């Protein structure tokens, strides 16, 4: 069963603008990860945030985690056309075998 | 270069004809898994392996088999493919399951007619 749900399903912005994607999940987690997928290609890991962390940065990426609301957000600042892709959150649950459970993703289009 | 390699990238086959999709990683990862990706359903785990000779079912294992005889390889076997197995398949590996980042292969687009 899918754990994470991304919102919005699709997002279209102009180059230079910021893009925010949200992920909600249902059960306790060990960590939450964000991945990017260019059309039809493999997923690329972006960032991992552990359940005891609230915010993490990596370059133009900023991820927040609110375990009380069971939600996370991914912010891409100063977006570029090359950021056009689908973005997925994935959760890892305590006591689980360690597998990742993916949401259905947000499709981001950045217009030049 | 650290990578997960899947073959073939594209495959069209007929119903009932056994096929194998290979997956190999060069990072000495213990954990490997297979996912399928379908529109509107996201990625769903088919099978996973926590080490050599240790495999277990994921969320959608019906119609698939796997084996893990060597640490680097984790082939996905479809003994009798059916059209509902038409999908985009990904192999992934990591040092320890969901505890760390996963590395994904480039995908295999399978069409069963």
PDB file of C-alpha atoms in Angstrom:
ATOM      1  CA  UNK A   1       0.000   0.000   0.000  1.00  0.00           C
ATOM      2  CA  UNK A   2       1.195   3.517  -0.701  1.00  0.00           C
ATOM      3  CA  UNK A   3       2.304   5.476   2.333  1.00  0.00           C
ATOM      4  CA  UNK A   4       3.108   8.878   0.928  1.00  0.00           C
ATOM      5  CA  UNK A   5       0.875  11.166  -1.013  1.00  0.00           C
ATOM      6  CA  UNK A   6       2.325  14.129  -2.829  1.00  0.00           C
ATOM      7  CA  UNK A   7       0.613  17.411  -3.393  1.00  0.00           C
ATOM      8  CA  UNK A   8       0.202  18.921  -5.900  1.00  0.00           C
ATOM      9  CA  UNK A   9       0.154  16.196  -8.524  1.00  0.00           C
ATOM     10  CA  UNK A  10       1.454  18.647 -11.099  1.00  0.00           C
ATOM     11  CA  UNK A  11       3.171  22.007 -10.854  1.00  0.00           C
ATOM     12  CA  UNK A  12       4.208  24.428 -13.584  1.00  0.00           C
ATOM     13  CA  UNK A  13       6.405  27.443 -12.869  1.00  0.00           C
ATOM     14  CA  UNK A  14       8.763  29.838 -14.586  1.00  0.00           C
ATOM     15  CA  UNK A  15      12.514  29.527 -14.391  1.00  0.00           C
ATOM     16  CA  UNK A  16      13.837  31.358 -11.364  1.00  0.00           C
ATOM     17  CA  UNK A  17      10.737  30.800  -9.248  1.00  0.00           C
ATOM     18  CA  UNK A  18      10.623  28.533  -6.230  1.00  0.00           C
ATOM     19  CA  UNK A  19       8.811  25.204  -6.315  1.00  0.00           C
ATOM     20  CA  UNK A  20       7.251  23.623  -3.242  1.00  0.00           C
ATOM     21  CA  UNK A  21       6.000  20.061  -3.107  1.00  0.00           C
ATOM     22  CA  UNK A  22       4.329  18.410  -0.154  1.00  0.00           C
ATOM     23  CA  UNK A  23       4.185  14.846   1.028  1.00  0.00           C
ATOM     24  CA  UNK A  24       1.863  13.358   3.619  1.00  0.00           C
ATOM     25  CA  UNK A  25       2.144   9.910   5.137  1.00  0.00           C
ATOM     26  CA  UNK A  26       0.088   7.780   7.463  1.00  0.00           C
ATOM     27  CA  UNK A  27       2.275   5.907   9.937  1.00  0.00           C
ATOM     28  CA  UNK A  28       5.421   6.442  11.981  1.00  0.00           C
ATOM     29  CA  UNK A  29       8.638   6.575  10.010  1.00  0.00           C
ATOM     30  CA  UNK A  30      12.374   6.065  10.416  1.00  0.00           C
ATOM     31  CA  UNK A  31      13.144   8.543   7.703  1.00  0.00           C
ATOM     32  CA  UNK A  32      11.687  10.216   4.665  1.00  0.00           C
ATOM     33  CA  UNK A  33      13.504  10.514   1.376  1.00  0.00           C
ATOM     34  CA  UNK A  34      12.982  12.537  -1.768  1.00  0.00           C
ATOM     35  CA  UNK A  35      13.814  11.286  -5.228  1.00  0.00           C
ATOM     36  CA  UNK A  36      13.772  12.821  -8.685  1.00  0.00           C
ATOM     37  CA  UNK A  37      12.843  10.991 -11.861  1.00  0.00           C
ATOM     38  CA  UNK A  38      13.440  12.376 -15.306  1.00  0.00           C
ATOM     39  CA  UNK A  39      10.938  11.124 -17.832  1.00  0.00           C
ATOM     40  CA  UNK A  40      11.009   7.328 -18.027  1.00  0.00           C
ATOM     41  CA  UNK A  41      14.390   7.082 -16.351  1.00  0.00           C
ATOM     42  CA  UNK A  42      15.655   5.792 -13.030  1.00  0.00           C
ATOM     43  CA  UNK A  43      15.098   7.579  -9.747  1.00  0.00           C
ATOM     44  CA  UNK A  44      17.872   9.683  -8.296  1.00  0.00           C
ATOM     45  CA  UNK A  45      18.165  10.225  -4.572  1.00  0.00           C
ATOM     46  CA  UNK A  46      17.995  13.868  -3.511  1.00  0.00           C
ATOM     47  CA  UNK A  47      17.881  14.027   0.244  1.00  0.00           C
ATOM     48  CA  UNK A  48      17.129  11.931   3.315  1.00  0.00           C
ATOM     49  CA  UNK A  49      15.707  13.393   6.507  1.00  0.00           C
ATOM     50  CA  UNK A  50      15.488  11.311   9.662  1.00  0.00           C
ATOM     51  CA  UNK A  51      12.493  11.298  11.955  1.00  0.00           C
ATOM     52  CA  UNK A  52      14.348  13.297  14.624  1.00  0.00           C
ATOM     53  CA  UNK A  53      15.318  16.031  12.161  1.00  0.00           C
ATOM     54  CA  UNK A  54      13.134  18.982  11.225  1.00  0.00           C
ATOM     55  CA  UNK A  55      14.953  20.575   8.326  1.00  0.00           C
ATOM     56  CA  UNK A  56      17.710  19.710   5.920  1.00  0.00           C
ATOM     57  CA  UNK A  57      19.422  21.533   3.097  1.00  0.00           C
ATOM     58  CA  UNK A  58      21.303  20.395   0.044  1.00  0.00           C
ATOM     59  CA  UNK A  59      22.275  23.043  -2.480  1.00  0.00           C
ATOM     60  CA  UNK A  60      19.034  24.590  -3.762  1.00  0.00           C
ATOM     61  CA  UNK A  61      16.948  21.983  -1.974  1.00  0.00           C
ATOM     62  CA  UNK A  62      15.341  22.448   1.395  1.00  0.00           C
ATOM     63  CA  UNK A  63      13.356  19.689   3.042  1.00  0.00           C
ATOM     64  CA  UNK A  64      11.255  20.005   6.163  1.00  0.00           C
ATOM     65  CA  UNK A  65       9.661  17.282   8.207  1.00  0.00           C
ATOM     66  CA  UNK A  66       6.805  17.637  10.660  1.00  0.00           C
ATOM     67  CA  UNK A  67       6.232  14.285  12.327  1.00  0.00           C
ATOM     68  CA  UNK A  68       3.299  15.613  14.354  1.00  0.00           C
ATOM     69  CA  UNK A  69       1.466  16.365  11.108  1.00  0.00           C
ATOM     70  CA  UNK A  70       3.005  13.431   9.283  1.00  0.00           C
ATOM     71  CA  UNK A  71       4.087  15.667   6.453  1.00  0.00           C
ATOM     72  CA  UNK A  72       7.162  16.841   4.614  1.00  0.00           C
ATOM     73  CA  UNK A  73       7.864  19.495   2.051  1.00  0.00           C
ATOM     74  CA  UNK A  74      10.514  19.862  -0.623  1.00  0.00           C
ATOM     75  CA  UNK A  75      11.444  23.361  -1.692  1.00  0.00           C
ATOM     76  CA  UNK A  76      13.518  23.946  -4.810  1.00  0.00           C
ATOM     77  CA  UNK A  77      14.754  27.508  -4.930  1.00  0.00           C
ATOM     78  CA  UNK A  78      15.650  29.452  -8.068  1.00  0.00           C
ATOM     79  CA  UNK A  79      14.368  26.668 -10.288  1.00  0.00           C
ATOM     80  CA  UNK A  80      15.934  25.850 -13.639  1.00  0.00           C
ATOM     81  CA  UNK A  81      14.571  24.174 -16.745  1.00  0.00           C
ATOM     82  CA  UNK A  82      16.757  21.184 -15.850  1.00  0.00           C
ATOM     83  CA  UNK A  83      14.690  20.715 -12.670  1.00  0.00           C
ATOM     84  CA  UNK A  84      11.774  19.577 -14.831  1.00  0.00           C
ATOM     85  CA  UNK A  85      11.058  16.058 -13.567  1.00  0.00           C
ATOM     86  CA  UNK A  86       8.810  14.036 -11.297  1.00  0.00           C
ATOM     87  CA  UNK A  87       9.554  14.159  -7.592  1.00  0.00           C
ATOM     88  CA  UNK A  88       8.698  11.356  -5.187  1.00  0.00           C
ATOM     89  CA  UNK A  89       8.755  11.081  -1.455  1.00  0.00           C
ATOM     90  CA  UNK A  90       9.479   7.706   0.073  1.00  0.00           C
ATOM     91  CA  UNK A  91       9.147   6.612   3.665  1.00  0.00           C
ATOM     92  CA  UNK A  92      10.896   3.961   5.690  1.00  0.00           C
ATOM     93  CA  UNK A  93       8.894   2.652   8.648  1.00  0.00           C
ATOM     94  CA  UNK A  94      10.107   1.432  12.063  1.00  0.00           C
ATOM     95  CA  UNK A  95      10.091  -2.305  12.610  1.00  0.00           C
ATOM     96  CA  UNK A  96       9.801  -2.796   8.885  1.00  0.00           C
ATOM     97  CA  UNK A  97      12.202  -4.718   6.749  1.00  0.00           C
ATOM     98  CA  UNK A  98      13.653  -1.416   5.674  1.00  0.00           C
ATOM     99  CA  UNK A  99      11.788  -1.125   2.425  1.00  0.00           C
ATOM    100  CA  UNK A 100      10.831   2.232   0.967  1.00  0.00           C
ATOM    101  CA  UNK A 101       7.223   3.082   0.310  1.00  0.00           C
ATOM    102  CA  UNK A 102       6.741   5.621  -2.433  1.00  0.00           C
ATOM    103  CA  UNK A 103       4.082   8.192  -3.063  1.00  0.00           C
ATOM    104  CA  UNK A 104       2.690   8.832  -6.515  1.00  0.00           C
ATOM    105  CA  UNK A 105       4.835  11.858  -7.173  1.00  0.00           C
ATOM    106  CA  UNK A 106       4.607  15.488  -8.222  1.00  0.00           C
ATOM    107  CA  UNK A 107       5.343  16.361 -11.831  1.00  0.00           C
ATOM    108  CA  UNK A 108       7.230  19.644 -12.018  1.00  0.00           C
ATOM    109  CA  UNK A 109       7.565  21.630 -15.209  1.00  0.00           C
ATOM    110  CA  UNK A 110       9.925  24.593 -15.211  1.00  0.00           C
ATOM    111  CA  UNK A 111       9.443  26.830 -18.221  1.00  0.00           C
ATOM    112  CA  UNK A 112      12.475  28.675 -19.575  1.00  0.00           C
TER     113      UNK A 112
ATOM    114  CA  UNK B   1      31.361   4.598 -11.163  1.00  0.00           C
ATOM    115  CA  UNK B   2      28.766   3.404  -8.672  1.00  0.00           C
ATOM    116  CA  UNK B   3      25.804   2.076 -10.547  1.00  0.00           C
ATOM    117  CA  UNK B   4      22.934  -0.342 -10.851  1.00  0.00           C
ATOM    118  CA  UNK B   5      22.689  -1.908 -14.277  1.00  0.00           C
ATOM    119  CA  UNK B   6      19.523  -3.437 -15.662  1.00  0.00           C
ATOM    120  CA  UNK B   7      19.112  -5.344 -18.876  1.00  0.00           C
ATOM    121  CA  UNK B   8      17.372  -5.184 -21.190  1.00  0.00           C
ATOM    122  CA  UNK B   9      16.150  -1.583 -21.260  1.00  0.00           C
ATOM    123  CA  UNK B  10      13.234  -2.423 -23.507  1.00  0.00           C
ATOM    124  CA  UNK B  11      11.506  -5.738 -24.050  1.00  0.00           C
ATOM    125  CA  UNK B  12       8.433  -6.799 -25.975  1.00  0.00           C
ATOM    126  CA  UNK B  13       7.337 -10.372 -25.437  1.00  0.00           C
ATOM    127  CA  UNK B  14       4.338 -12.615 -25.848  1.00  0.00           C
ATOM    128  CA  UNK B  15       2.097 -13.987 -23.161  1.00  0.00           C
ATOM    129  CA  UNK B  16       3.513 -17.071 -21.508  1.00  0.00           C
ATOM    130  CA  UNK B  17       7.085 -16.801 -22.736  1.00  0.00           C
ATOM    131  CA  UNK B  18       9.442 -16.903 -19.769  1.00  0.00           C
ATOM    132  CA  UNK B  19      11.800 -14.004 -19.404  1.00  0.00           C
ATOM    133  CA  UNK B  20      14.480 -12.712 -17.068  1.00  0.00           C
ATOM    134  CA  UNK B  21      15.443  -9.132 -16.372  1.00  0.00           C
ATOM    135  CA  UNK B  22      18.939  -8.889 -14.964  1.00  0.00           C
ATOM    136  CA  UNK B  23      20.127  -6.459 -12.317  1.00  0.00           C
ATOM    137  CA  UNK B  24      23.670  -5.953 -11.141  1.00  0.00           C
ATOM    138  CA  UNK B  25      25.204  -3.466  -8.699  1.00  0.00           C
ATOM    139  CA  UNK B  26      28.861  -2.661  -8.105  1.00  0.00           C
ATOM    140  CA  UNK B  27      28.573  -1.040  -4.677  1.00  0.00           C
ATOM    141  CA  UNK B  28      28.664  -4.178  -2.528  1.00  0.00           C
ATOM    142  CA  UNK B  29      25.186  -3.357  -1.247  1.00  0.00           C
ATOM    143  CA  UNK B  30      23.404  -5.953   0.825  1.00  0.00           C
ATOM    144  CA  UNK B  31      19.862  -4.797   0.117  1.00  0.00           C
ATOM    145  CA  UNK B  32      18.332  -5.058  -3.343  1.00  0.00           C
ATOM    146  CA  UNK B  33      14.772  -4.763  -4.522  1.00  0.00           C
ATOM    147  CA  UNK B  34      12.540  -4.685  -7.559  1.00  0.00           C
ATOM    148  CA  UNK B  35       9.784  -2.180  -8.193  1.00  0.00           C
ATOM    149  CA  UNK B  36       7.236  -1.718 -10.882  1.00  0.00           C
ATOM    150  CA  UNK B  37       5.937   1.680 -11.851  1.00  0.00           C
ATOM    151  CA  UNK B  38       2.503   2.150 -13.330  1.00  0.00           C
ATOM    152  CA  UNK B  39       0.616   5.369 -14.119  1.00  0.00           C
ATOM    153  CA  UNK B  40      -1.499   6.463 -11.187  1.00  0.00           C
ATOM    154  CA  UNK B  41      -0.068   3.771  -8.917  1.00  0.00           C
ATOM    155  CA  UNK B  42       3.445   5.023  -8.328  1.00  0.00           C
ATOM    156  CA  UNK B  43       6.240   2.583  -7.501  1.00  0.00           C
ATOM    157  CA  UNK B  44       5.319  -0.660  -5.864  1.00  0.00           C
ATOM    158  CA  UNK B  45       7.792  -3.134  -4.479  1.00  0.00           C
ATOM    159  CA  UNK B  46       7.727  -6.609  -6.014  1.00  0.00           C
ATOM    160  CA  UNK B  47      10.454  -8.465  -4.126  1.00  0.00           C
ATOM    161  CA  UNK B  48      13.422  -7.586  -2.017  1.00  0.00           C
ATOM    162  CA  UNK B  49      16.561  -9.232  -0.729  1.00  0.00           C
ATOM    163  CA  UNK B  50      18.443  -8.346   2.420  1.00  0.00           C
ATOM    164  CA  UNK B  51      21.443 -10.486   1.559  1.00  0.00           C
ATOM    165  CA  UNK B  52      22.611 -13.482  -0.442  1.00  0.00           C
ATOM    166  CA  UNK B  53      20.036 -16.287  -0.381  1.00  0.00           C
ATOM    167  CA  UNK B  54      17.602 -14.084   1.583  1.00  0.00           C
ATOM    168  CA  UNK B  55      14.602 -12.892  -0.413  1.00  0.00           C
ATOM    169  CA  UNK B  56      11.055 -11.961   0.492  1.00  0.00           C
ATOM    170  CA  UNK B  57       7.861 -10.714  -1.069  1.00  0.00           C
ATOM    171  CA  UNK B  58       7.052  -7.076  -1.441  1.00  0.00           C
ATOM    172  CA  UNK B  59       3.617  -5.645  -2.100  1.00  0.00           C
ATOM    173  CA  UNK B  60       2.944  -7.117  -5.540  1.00  0.00           C
ATOM    174  CA  UNK B  61       4.866 -10.413  -5.858  1.00  0.00           C
ATOM    175  CA  UNK B  62       2.303 -12.446  -7.812  1.00  0.00           C
ATOM    176  CA  UNK B  63       3.656 -13.681 -11.130  1.00  0.00           C
ATOM    177  CA  UNK B  64       7.295 -12.917 -10.298  1.00  0.00           C
ATOM    178  CA  UNK B  65      10.275 -14.799  -8.955  1.00  0.00           C
ATOM    179  CA  UNK B  66      13.702 -13.652  -7.857  1.00  0.00           C
ATOM    180  CA  UNK B  67      16.961 -15.176  -6.762  1.00  0.00           C
ATOM    181  CA  UNK B  68      20.021 -13.865  -4.963  1.00  0.00           C
ATOM    182  CA  UNK B  69      22.891 -16.266  -5.458  1.00  0.00           C
ATOM    183  CA  UNK B  70      25.531 -13.559  -5.507  1.00  0.00           C
ATOM    184  CA  UNK B  71      25.620 -10.272  -3.705  1.00  0.00           C
ATOM    185  CA  UNK B  72      25.856  -8.172  -6.847  1.00  0.00           C
ATOM    186  CA  UNK B  73      23.067  -9.795  -8.887  1.00  0.00           C
ATOM    187  CA  UNK B  74      19.325  -9.882  -8.354  1.00  0.00           C
ATOM    188  CA  UNK B  75      17.456 -11.108 -11.444  1.00  0.00           C
ATOM    189  CA  UNK B  76      13.702 -10.795 -11.834  1.00  0.00           C
ATOM    190  CA  UNK B  77      12.015 -13.757 -13.452  1.00  0.00           C
ATOM    191  CA  UNK B  78       8.606 -13.827 -15.075  1.00  0.00           C
ATOM    192  CA  UNK B  79       7.797 -17.490 -15.566  1.00  0.00           C
ATOM    193  CA  UNK B  80       4.645 -16.908 -17.602  1.00  0.00           C
ATOM    194  CA  UNK B  81       4.209 -13.226 -18.381  1.00  0.00           C
ATOM    195  CA  UNK B  82       0.748 -11.792 -18.837  1.00  0.00           C
ATOM    196  CA  UNK B  83      -0.392  -8.456 -20.291  1.00  0.00           C
ATOM    197  CA  UNK B  84      -1.051  -7.044 -16.796  1.00  0.00           C
ATOM    198  CA  UNK B  85       2.691  -7.265 -16.190  1.00  0.00           C
ATOM    199  CA  UNK B  86       3.291  -4.651 -18.852  1.00  0.00           C
ATOM    200  CA  UNK B  87       5.064  -1.975 -16.860  1.00  0.00           C
ATOM    201  CA  UNK B  88       8.254  -0.063 -16.175  1.00  0.00           C
ATOM    202  CA  UNK B  89      10.512  -2.043 -13.862  1.00  0.00           C
ATOM    203  CA  UNK B  90      13.271  -0.736 -11.633  1.00  0.00           C
ATOM    204  CA  UNK B  91      15.936  -2.489  -9.664  1.00  0.00           C
ATOM    205  CA  UNK B  92      17.391  -0.694  -6.651  1.00  0.00           C
ATOM    206  CA  UNK B  93      20.138  -1.322  -4.137  1.00  0.00           C
ATOM    207  CA  UNK B  94      21.194   0.204  -0.843  1.00  0.00           C
ATOM    208  CA  UNK B  95      23.481  -0.531   2.063  1.00  0.00           C
ATOM    209  CA  UNK B  96      20.589  -1.214   4.415  1.00  0.00           C
ATOM    210  CA  UNK B  97      17.121  -1.081   2.985  1.00  0.00           C
ATOM    211  CA  UNK B  98      15.144   2.022   3.798  1.00  0.00           C
ATOM    212  CA  UNK B  99      17.704   3.278   6.307  1.00  0.00           C
ATOM    213  CA  UNK B 100      19.906   4.733   3.599  1.00  0.00           C
ATOM    214  CA  UNK B 101      19.579   6.148   0.114  1.00  0.00           C
ATOM    215  CA  UNK B 102      18.690   3.775  -2.678  1.00  0.00           C
ATOM    216  CA  UNK B 103      20.408   3.636  -6.041  1.00  0.00           C
ATOM    217  CA  UNK B 104      18.172   2.831  -8.978  1.00  0.00           C
ATOM    218  CA  UNK B 105      18.815   1.264 -12.323  1.00  0.00           C
ATOM    219  CA  UNK B 106      17.681   2.970 -15.509  1.00  0.00           C
ATOM    220  CA  UNK B 107      14.589   0.846 -15.814  1.00  0.00           C
ATOM    221  CA  UNK B 108      13.240  -1.868 -18.076  1.00  0.00           C
ATOM    222  CA  UNK B 109      10.146  -1.122 -20.086  1.00  0.00           C
ATOM    223  CA  UNK B 110       8.335  -4.406 -20.579  1.00  0.00           C
ATOM    224  CA  UNK B 111       5.422  -4.930 -22.908  1.00  0.00           C
ATOM    225  CA  UNK B 112       3.575  -8.252 -22.860  1.00  0.00           C
ATOM    226  CA  UNK B 113       1.256  -8.816 -25.818  1.00  0.00           C
TER     227      UNK B 113
END
